[in-house]
Amino acid sequence: MYKIESKNVDFYYGPSQALKNINIAIRSNTVTALIGPSGCGKSTYLRLFNRMNDLIDDIKISGQVMIDGEDIYGKGINVDSLRKNVGMVFQKPNPFPKTIFENVAYGLRVNGIKDKKFIEERVETSIKQVVLWDEVKDKLKKSAFELSGGQQQRLCIARALAIQPSVILMDEPTSALDPISTAKVEELIYELKAKYTIVIVTHNMQQAGRVSDRTAFFYLGELVEYDETKKLFTNPKQERTQNYITGRFG
Amino acid sequence: MLSSSITSLTVVLIVVFLFKEGIGLFNQKPVEPGYVIAINKNNKVKELSSVQLKNIYDQKITHWSEVGGTHDSIVLFQLEDISNYYSDEQIGDNMQNLGSCMSRLVDSLPNIIAFFPDKYLDKKFQGTLLEVDKVTLHDFFAGKEWIPTAKPSAQLGVLPLILGTLWVSLGAILLALPLGLAAAVYMSEIANERVRRIMKPLIELLAGIPSVVYGFFGLVIIVPLIQKTFDLPVGETGLAGSIVLGIMALPTIITISEDAMRNTPRAMKEASLALGASRWQTIYKVIIPYSISGISAGAILGIGRAIGETMAVLMVTGNAAVIPHSILAPVRTIPATIAAELGETSNGGLHYKALFALGCILFLITLFINLTVEFISNRQKHNKH
Amino acid sequence: MINEIKITKRKKRNQAIAFWIFRLLSYSIVAILFIILSFIVYKGASVINWGFITKMPEEGMTKGGIYPAIIGTLCLVAGSMVFAFPVGVLAAIYMNEYVKDGIIKKIIKQMTNNLAGIPSIVFGLFGMSLFVNKLHFGDSILAGSLTLGLLALPVVIRTTEEALKAVDNTFRQASLGLGASKWQTTSKVVLPIAFPNIITGLILSIGRVSGETAPILFTVAAYFLPKLPTSIFDQAMALPYHLYVISTSGTNIEESRPIAYGTALVLIIIVLIANLLANGLRKYFGKKVKMN
């Protein structure tokens, strides 16, 4: 059984169609990269999985998006619980104006967990998971803004891990980072694969090649090609994919 | 070039003119010019403060011993009292003998204190002319009474006015802040675009209504309502002022805090929602803390508006210059005092200068508020990058 | 799992309660506005007729109209705008188009902000001491207009600046790129694009100026003057002052109440028109500019 499955998904912002009949199936414990030029719909598609697009007025969606076999746009779905299960990491590091500790504890607190000891343990394991513990263990009470960009982004990943999601969505997580921080995050993605299902949007094709198992290429709201990463990059079936990965447009 | 510095020039001119007149106050004696205060030459007292003088004439001080003299009781004298001592014939038809009458009177009564125009000061006058201290900063700021027309010595204590201003403004902000914040949150985070598009111009309209119309509304609706509700002799109270000012401060608070909240980065809100927080949790755990400096700037500016507001307050607070003890008592604010009294003063006189000094205080308060807001918003910008 | 459902439920409930309270409080503000407006409209509408706005006050201002007050306010608005509008717009142009970012700009900005924050009664004091006494204009339309003009200055400057800022830089670059001078660029390209927003600012400051009372108390306003001003050195009646006087210290407060309601309504109508006009213009030109 697939972890995530989208069937015949159409998506509209007002009158304009942003996604056209997208069918993708994603297995557990894999990394899937979504690539394509700006405005191709890859971010919009990613944001369907935790219903982040709901915040925008005047949108319409048809088709099915299933996580663990359940239609997340179906009736009786609790969006808050869905989002608890589907973590997200954003383009720019976006820690809250709180302490480092409180940033990671945030997801636990808003989900009603009050047990202090439990929270402390969970914060520690999450920060350790992103290999940030040694750098921040002495300044947990300091503002998260005091960290460097790369540290902030790893903190944001720890924040997402703390509520133990099964899926993690990453929306160009390294686009605001320097090469060294980028390498750290990529390494982290590779390690996290053991526990989570990861979907990552990226502009950077080398990155897609390095971290992902499968890659989906989007163009003008259409899914052009979806295949194993190696195959897609070395031997694409579609000409448009070929043109894109060889840098002829985009 | 000139036009761009016109605002700076205006501010400087305002400062110069206000402070020139205002500071002039402290060079003056609180006794009306052209008047003297005389006592018997054997009286040991040589100097009286303005407050002592007033208390003597209010008969709160009745013995010389209380101001450093003998144990005798004080005999008060004002010019109208002259007929108790001398007949019209003795004074003369054209008061030509008044001067010598005054001399004899002060000489003959050891415990007299006499307040009269210096033109009736006889050449042969033997008594002591009392020195009255100039108005001091201490009298001005710590004085508990504001009676600028008091005779023989004007009482220029601004404490009741400052407290009255703060009292009414504080009340206003206590009423306006919860309401304004709620509206700001509602408009920026809860309401949909359509509702927001309707509410925004309404708030602007609320800001556009002239203060005198608010005052009028307060006078005909809120004042009688308060009078009836609390069964008071008059409805013109600090509470009425606070309510009217609260309504008037709403647009400032709403607009500024709404702006601040809307400036919260989208990614910040999304991060919170993506962690399973509800919209409400996101509002109070992320958006409000993030925009807290903007919100406090709004609140402070709202207070500033309330402190400087004149007409509405003048019309509904009853204008009693006493230190307020209850929100249901009449109070008087600094701007209202200026507006109510400036018309009655003589240009350049003591009272006139005192009102300019009030203007200085007001100017300084609002300047302080502006700079605070500037400081807060600068720090906010600094924090975010 | 059951625990989680409970928590979700509580989250939902808390949110519903909070949103409900916020909605209620927000609507209550709208309600306050409507109470004020409808009360004054209700009481004032029966008073306003042609005679009310074209007749002199009669019988100690308990009868008759408010014609001289309307004319006085018009004079003051015109006078203050003749001063504030050109000066303010020039100042904003200079600031936005010519002065480079730096300490001077910062100081000017700060001063403009400070000026905007000064209470109107302080303007009144200042106007009295400078224009009325020092420059010997006396209580006059000139003194009042200048005082009000100074008060309106920051409003004009700010709105103009915002209007100029809203003009996309590409327009400037395009014009400069064609060899136009800075001033040509500003006057032929930037100003026409910013014009609608500048006018909006002008209208809003007219609304503000027409309702101000404190600055005119000691610089121009006459309690009762059953004739029209003939020169800028005359005193004049003005609507807001008129409302203040007849509602607090007129000869017969009770009997002049209807006049007070009428005056308040006229004031509100002026502000309302200014606001609607400004909003309308904003929308109208907003679309037009986009279409271009």
PDB file of C-alpha atoms in Angstrom, chain C residues 98-291:
ATOM      1  CA  TYR C  98      15.445  64.434  -4.343  1.00  0.00           C
ATOM      2  CA  VAL C  99      16.728  63.814  -0.823  1.00  0.00           C
ATOM      3  CA  LYS C 100      18.834  60.700  -0.510  1.00  0.00           C
ATOM      4  CA  ASP C 101      18.261  58.324   2.373  1.00  0.00           C
ATOM      5  CA  GLY C 102      20.300  59.441   5.309  1.00  0.00           C
ATOM      6  CA  ILE C 103      20.369  61.403   8.464  1.00  0.00           C
ATOM      7  CA  ILE C 104      18.735  64.537   7.024  1.00  0.00           C
ATOM      8  CA  LYS C 105      15.826  62.636   5.609  1.00  0.00           C
ATOM      9  CA  LYS C 106      15.469  60.844   8.899  1.00  0.00           C
ATOM     10  CA  ILE C 107      15.364  64.092  10.820  1.00  0.00           C
ATOM     11  CA  ILE C 108      12.808  65.639   8.485  1.00  0.00           C
ATOM     12  CA  LYS C 109      10.681  62.504   8.728  1.00  0.00           C
ATOM     13  CA  GLN C 110      10.898  62.520  12.490  1.00  0.00           C
ATOM     14  CA  MET C 111       9.938  66.172  12.606  1.00  0.00           C
ATOM     15  CA  THR C 112       6.966  65.585  10.340  1.00  0.00           C
ATOM     16  CA  ASN C 113       5.870  62.779  12.620  1.00  0.00           C
ATOM     17  CA  ASN C 114       6.296  64.985  15.644  1.00  0.00           C
ATOM     18  CA  LEU C 115       4.285  67.736  14.034  1.00  0.00           C
ATOM     19  CA  ALA C 116       1.516  65.273  13.314  1.00  0.00           C
ATOM     20  CA  GLY C 117       1.491  64.201  16.930  1.00  0.00           C
ATOM     21  CA  ILE C 118       1.152  67.662  18.435  1.00  0.00           C
ATOM     22  CA  PRO C 119      -2.323  68.142  19.921  1.00  0.00           C
ATOM     23  CA  SER C 120      -4.533  70.577  18.078  1.00  0.00           C
ATOM     24  CA  ILE C 121      -4.883  72.843  21.101  1.00  0.00           C
ATOM     25  CA  VAL C 122      -1.134  73.409  21.026  1.00  0.00           C
ATOM     26  CA  PHE C 123      -1.505  74.533  17.430  1.00  0.00           C
ATOM     27  CA  GLY C 124      -4.130  76.913  18.733  1.00  0.00           C
ATOM     28  CA  LEU C 125      -1.740  78.326  21.316  1.00  0.00           C
ATOM     29  CA  PHE C 126       0.984  78.653  18.748  1.00  0.00           C
ATOM     30  CA  GLY C 127      -1.276  80.278  16.171  1.00  0.00           C
ATOM     31  CA  MET C 128      -2.435  82.768  18.723  1.00  0.00           C
ATOM     32  CA  SER C 129       1.008  83.729  19.851  1.00  0.00           C
ATOM     33  CA  LEU C 130       2.600  83.876  16.386  1.00  0.00           C
ATOM     34  CA  PHE C 131      -0.081  84.934  13.936  1.00  0.00           C
ATOM     35  CA  VAL C 132      -2.512  86.815  16.149  1.00  0.00           C
ATOM     36  CA  ASN C 133      -0.133  88.562  18.511  1.00  0.00           C
ATOM     37  CA  LYS C 134       3.355  88.608  17.053  1.00  0.00           C
ATOM     38  CA  LEU C 135       2.458  89.211  13.421  1.00  0.00           C
ATOM     39  CA  HIS C 136      -0.578  91.329  14.384  1.00  0.00           C
ATOM     40  CA  PHE C 137      -3.014  89.539  12.130  1.00  0.00           C
ATOM     41  CA  GLY C 138      -5.497  89.697  14.982  1.00  0.00           C
ATOM     42  CA  ASP C 139      -8.321  87.208  15.244  1.00  0.00           C
ATOM     43  CA  SER C 140      -8.754  86.709  11.539  1.00  0.00           C
ATOM     44  CA  ILE C 141      -9.396  84.235   8.781  1.00  0.00           C
ATOM     45  CA  LEU C 142      -5.747  84.620   7.841  1.00  0.00           C
ATOM     46  CA  ALA C 143      -4.507  83.615  11.280  1.00  0.00           C
ATOM     47  CA  GLY C 144      -6.989  80.746  11.509  1.00  0.00           C
ATOM     48  CA  SER C 145      -6.198  79.452   8.026  1.00  0.00           C
ATOM     49  CA  LEU C 146      -2.479  79.463   8.636  1.00  0.00           C
ATOM     50  CA  THR C 147      -2.912  77.649  11.939  1.00  0.00           C
ATOM     51  CA  LEU C 148      -5.150  75.032  10.353  1.00  0.00           C
ATOM     52  CA  GLY C 149      -2.786  74.819   7.408  1.00  0.00           C
ATOM     53  CA  LEU C 150       0.117  73.925   9.666  1.00  0.00           C
ATOM     54  CA  LEU C 151      -2.049  71.290  11.282  1.00  0.00           C
ATOM     55  CA  ALA C 152      -2.951  69.806   7.907  1.00  0.00           C
ATOM     56  CA  LEU C 153       0.605  69.908   6.621  1.00  0.00           C
ATOM     57  CA  PRO C 154       1.754  66.518   7.944  1.00  0.00           C
ATOM     58  CA  VAL C 155      -1.372  64.868   6.535  1.00  0.00           C
ATOM     59  CA  VAL C 156      -0.735  66.327   3.082  1.00  0.00           C
ATOM     60  CA  ILE C 157       2.952  65.450   3.196  1.00  0.00           C
ATOM     61  CA  ARG C 158       2.362  61.885   4.262  1.00  0.00           C
ATOM     62  CA  THR C 159      -0.349  61.079   1.752  1.00  0.00           C
ATOM     63  CA  THR C 160       1.631  62.696  -1.041  1.00  0.00           C
ATOM     64  CA  GLU C 161       4.729  60.780  -0.079  1.00  0.00           C
ATOM     65  CA  GLU C 162       2.832  57.537  -0.090  1.00  0.00           C
ATOM     66  CA  ALA C 163       1.367  58.387  -3.461  1.00  0.00           C
ATOM     67  CA  LEU C 164       4.836  59.058  -4.840  1.00  0.00           C
ATOM     68  CA  LYS C 165       6.264  55.916  -3.334  1.00  0.00           C
ATOM     69  CA  ALA C 166       3.524  53.889  -4.961  1.00  0.00           C
ATOM     70  CA  VAL C 167       4.785  54.970  -8.378  1.00  0.00           C
ATOM     71  CA  ASP C 168       6.855  52.138  -9.726  1.00  0.00           C
ATOM     72  CA  ASN C 169      10.523  52.945 -10.112  1.00  0.00           C
ATOM     73  CA  THR C 170      10.577  51.614 -13.648  1.00  0.00           C
ATOM     74  CA  PHE C 171       8.602  54.692 -14.741  1.00  0.00           C
ATOM     75  CA  ARG C 172      11.342  56.935 -13.397  1.00  0.00           C
ATOM     76  CA  GLN C 173      14.097  54.867 -14.893  1.00  0.00           C
ATOM     77  CA  ALA C 174      12.357  54.747 -18.250  1.00  0.00           C
ATOM     78  CA  SER C 175      11.986  58.508 -18.324  1.00  0.00           C
ATOM     79  CA  LEU C 176      15.506  59.223 -17.133  1.00  0.00           C
ATOM     80  CA  GLY C 177      16.751  56.686 -19.626  1.00  0.00           C
ATOM     81  CA  LEU C 178      15.199  58.705 -22.428  1.00  0.00           C
ATOM     82  CA  GLY C 179      17.292  61.664 -21.383  1.00  0.00           C
ATOM     83  CA  ALA C 180      14.632  63.529 -19.388  1.00  0.00           C
ATOM     84  CA  SER C 181      15.871  65.611 -16.495  1.00  0.00           C
ATOM     85  CA  LYS C 182      14.948  64.795 -12.930  1.00  0.00           C
ATOM     86  CA  TRP C 183      12.395  67.582 -12.795  1.00  0.00           C
ATOM     87  CA  GLN C 184      10.908  66.630 -16.156  1.00  0.00           C
ATOM     88  CA  THR C 185      10.604  63.077 -14.935  1.00  0.00           C
ATOM     89  CA  THR C 186       8.944  64.163 -11.738  1.00  0.00           C
ATOM     90  CA  SER C 187       6.524  66.623 -13.282  1.00  0.00           C
ATOM     91  CA  LYS C 188       5.663  64.752 -16.480  1.00  0.00           C
ATOM     92  CA  VAL C 189       5.762  61.144 -15.375  1.00  0.00           C
ATOM     93  CA  VAL C 190       5.689  60.699 -11.627  1.00  0.00           C
ATOM     94  CA  LEU C 191       3.200  63.390 -10.652  1.00  0.00           C
ATOM     95  CA  PRO C 192       0.497  62.475 -13.184  1.00  0.00           C
ATOM     96  CA  ILE C 193       0.605  58.866 -12.018  1.00  0.00           C
ATOM     97  CA  ALA C 194       0.548  59.840  -8.360  1.00  0.00           C
ATOM     98  CA  PHE C 195      -2.015  62.590  -8.882  1.00  0.00           C
ATOM     99  CA  PRO C 196      -5.193  60.669  -7.937  1.00  0.00           C
ATOM    100  CA  ASN C 197      -3.693  59.552  -4.647  1.00  0.00           C
ATOM    101  CA  ILE C 198      -2.456  63.062  -3.913  1.00  0.00           C
ATOM    102  CA  ILE C 199      -5.967  64.406  -4.495  1.00  0.00           C
ATOM    103  CA  THR C 200      -7.294  61.740  -2.166  1.00  0.00           C
ATOM    104  CA  GLY C 201      -4.972  63.056   0.517  1.00  0.00           C
ATOM    105  CA  LEU C 202      -6.151  66.590  -0.171  1.00  0.00           C
ATOM    106  CA  ILE C 203      -9.770  65.591   0.268  1.00  0.00           C
ATOM    107  CA  LEU C 204      -9.039  63.757   3.501  1.00  0.00           C
ATOM    108  CA  SER C 205      -7.216  66.747   4.927  1.00  0.00           C
ATOM    109  CA  ILE C 206     -10.152  68.964   3.957  1.00  0.00           C
ATOM    110  CA  GLY C 207     -12.343  66.642   5.993  1.00  0.00           C
ATOM    111  CA  ARG C 208      -9.956  66.920   8.904  1.00  0.00           C
ATOM    112  CA  VAL C 209      -9.581  70.695   8.751  1.00  0.00           C
ATOM    113  CA  SER C 210     -13.281  71.423   8.462  1.00  0.00           C
ATOM    114  CA  GLY C 211     -13.966  69.701  11.773  1.00  0.00           C
ATOM    115  CA  GLU C 212     -11.129  71.122  13.860  1.00  0.00           C
ATOM    116  CA  THR C 213     -12.163  73.397  16.681  1.00  0.00           C
ATOM    117  CA  ALA C 214      -9.304  73.847  19.097  1.00  0.00           C
ATOM    118  CA  PRO C 215      -6.928  75.604  16.664  1.00  0.00           C
ATOM    119  CA  ILE C 216      -9.509  78.212  15.703  1.00  0.00           C
ATOM    120  CA  LEU C 217     -10.762  79.000  19.189  1.00  0.00           C
ATOM    121  CA  PHE C 218      -8.296  81.834  19.666  1.00  0.00           C
ATOM    122  CA  THR C 219      -7.257  82.602  16.141  1.00  0.00           C
ATOM    123  CA  VAL C 220     -10.423  83.369  14.234  1.00  0.00           C
ATOM    124  CA  ALA C 221     -13.655  82.061  15.648  1.00  0.00           C
ATOM    125  CA  ALA C 222     -16.409  84.487  16.484  1.00  0.00           C
ATOM    126  CA  TYR C 223     -19.202  83.574  18.794  1.00  0.00           C
ATOM    127  CA  PHE C 224     -21.904  85.374  16.905  1.00  0.00           C
ATOM    128  CA  LEU C 225     -21.416  87.448  13.814  1.00  0.00           C
ATOM    129  CA  PRO C 226     -24.488  87.941  11.699  1.00  0.00           C
ATOM    130  CA  LYS C 227     -22.577  89.059   8.659  1.00  0.00           C
ATOM    131  CA  LEU C 228     -20.198  87.502   6.230  1.00  0.00           C
ATOM    132  CA  PRO C 229     -16.469  88.134   6.350  1.00  0.00           C
ATOM    133  CA  THR C 230     -15.331  90.626   3.731  1.00  0.00           C
ATOM    134  CA  SER C 231     -11.578  90.224   3.976  1.00  0.00           C
ATOM    135  CA  ILE C 232      -9.025  87.797   5.279  1.00  0.00           C
ATOM    136  CA  PHE C 233      -8.509  90.040   8.268  1.00  0.00           C
ATOM    137  CA  ASP C 234     -12.075  89.595   9.461  1.00  0.00           C
ATOM    138  CA  GLN C 235     -13.199  87.265  12.168  1.00  0.00           C
ATOM    139  CA  ALA C 236     -15.592  84.565  11.107  1.00  0.00           C
ATOM    140  CA  MET C 237     -17.960  82.003  12.501  1.00  0.00           C
ATOM    141  CA  ALA C 238     -17.156  78.361  11.848  1.00  0.00           C
ATOM    142  CA  LEU C 239     -19.247  75.218  12.017  1.00  0.00           C
ATOM    143  CA  PRO C 240     -17.359  73.262  14.676  1.00  0.00           C
ATOM    144  CA  TYR C 241     -16.977  76.265  16.932  1.00  0.00           C
ATOM    145  CA  HIS C 242     -20.609  77.116  16.401  1.00  0.00           C
ATOM    146  CA  LEU C 243     -21.609  73.627  17.497  1.00  0.00           C
ATOM    147  CA  TYR C 244     -19.392  73.890  20.566  1.00  0.00           C
ATOM    148  CA  VAL C 245     -20.777  77.258  21.588  1.00  0.00           C
ATOM    149  CA  ILE C 246     -24.458  76.594  21.130  1.00  0.00           C
ATOM    150  CA  SER C 247     -24.285  73.249  22.848  1.00  0.00           C
ATOM    151  CA  THR C 248     -22.350  74.414  25.895  1.00  0.00           C
ATOM    152  CA  SER C 249     -22.567  78.126  26.463  1.00  0.00           C
ATOM    153  CA  GLY C 250     -25.203  79.653  24.255  1.00  0.00           C
ATOM    154  CA  THR C 251     -27.712  82.099  25.600  1.00  0.00           C
ATOM    155  CA  ASN C 252     -30.369  79.448  25.651  1.00  0.00           C
ATOM    156  CA  ILE C 253     -28.963  75.998  25.403  1.00  0.00           C
ATOM    157  CA  GLU C 254     -32.252  74.147  25.448  1.00  0.00           C
ATOM    158  CA  GLU C 255     -33.863  76.185  22.727  1.00  0.00           C
ATOM    159  CA  SER C 256     -30.881  76.113  20.461  1.00  0.00           C
ATOM    160  CA  ARG C 257     -30.558  72.310  20.633  1.00  0.00           C
ATOM    161  CA  PRO C 258     -32.235  71.758  17.260  1.00  0.00           C
ATOM    162  CA  ILE C 259     -29.749  74.144  15.689  1.00  0.00           C
ATOM    163  CA  ALA C 260     -26.966  72.183  17.353  1.00  0.00           C
ATOM    164  CA  TYR C 261     -28.239  68.897  15.898  1.00  0.00           C
ATOM    165  CA  GLY C 262     -28.477  70.515  12.496  1.00  0.00           C
ATOM    166  CA  THR C 263     -24.941  71.867  12.743  1.00  0.00           C
ATOM    167  CA  ALA C 264     -23.598  68.506  13.862  1.00  0.00           C
ATOM    168  CA  LEU C 265     -25.321  66.865  10.924  1.00  0.00           C
ATOM    169  CA  VAL C 266     -23.849  69.354   8.463  1.00  0.00           C
ATOM    170  CA  LEU C 267     -20.395  68.635   9.878  1.00  0.00           C
ATOM    171  CA  ILE C 268     -20.920  64.903   9.630  1.00  0.00           C
ATOM    172  CA  ILE C 269     -22.147  65.262   6.067  1.00  0.00           C
ATOM    173  CA  ILE C 270     -18.991  67.158   5.126  1.00  0.00           C
ATOM    174  CA  VAL C 271     -16.797  64.451   6.631  1.00  0.00           C
ATOM    175  CA  LEU C 272     -18.898  61.717   5.062  1.00  0.00           C
ATOM    176  CA  ILE C 273     -18.667  63.295   1.621  1.00  0.00           C
ATOM    177  CA  ALA C 274     -14.924  63.738   1.988  1.00  0.00           C
ATOM    178  CA  ASN C 275     -14.511  60.091   2.967  1.00  0.00           C
ATOM    179  CA  LEU C 276     -16.766  58.720   0.255  1.00  0.00           C
ATOM    180  CA  LEU C 277     -15.140  60.910  -2.347  1.00  0.00           C
ATOM    181  CA  ALA C 278     -11.677  59.853  -1.274  1.00  0.00           C
ATOM    182  CA  ASN C 279     -12.609  56.166  -1.294  1.00  0.00           C
ATOM    183  CA  GLY C 280     -14.411  56.470  -4.586  1.00  0.00           C
ATOM    184  CA  LEU C 281     -11.473  58.212  -6.210  1.00  0.00           C
ATOM    185  CA  ARG C 282      -9.096  55.645  -4.847  1.00  0.00           C
ATOM    186  CA  LYS C 283     -11.146  52.839  -6.365  1.00  0.00           C
ATOM    187  CA  TYR C 284     -11.795  54.632  -9.648  1.00  0.00           C
ATOM    188  CA  PHE C 285      -8.220  55.600 -10.301  1.00  0.00           C
ATOM    189  CA  GLY C 286      -6.913  52.381  -8.842  1.00  0.00           C
ATOM    190  CA  LYS C 287      -8.653  50.523 -11.662  1.00  0.00           C
ATOM    191  CA  LYS C 288      -7.630  53.026 -14.285  1.00  0.00           C
ATOM    192  CA  VAL C 289      -3.970  52.861 -13.431  1.00  0.00           C
ATOM    193  CA  LYS C 290      -4.050  49.097 -13.508  1.00  0.00           C
ATOM    194  CA  MET C 291      -5.650  49.116 -16.931  1.00  0.00           C
TER     195      MET C 291
END
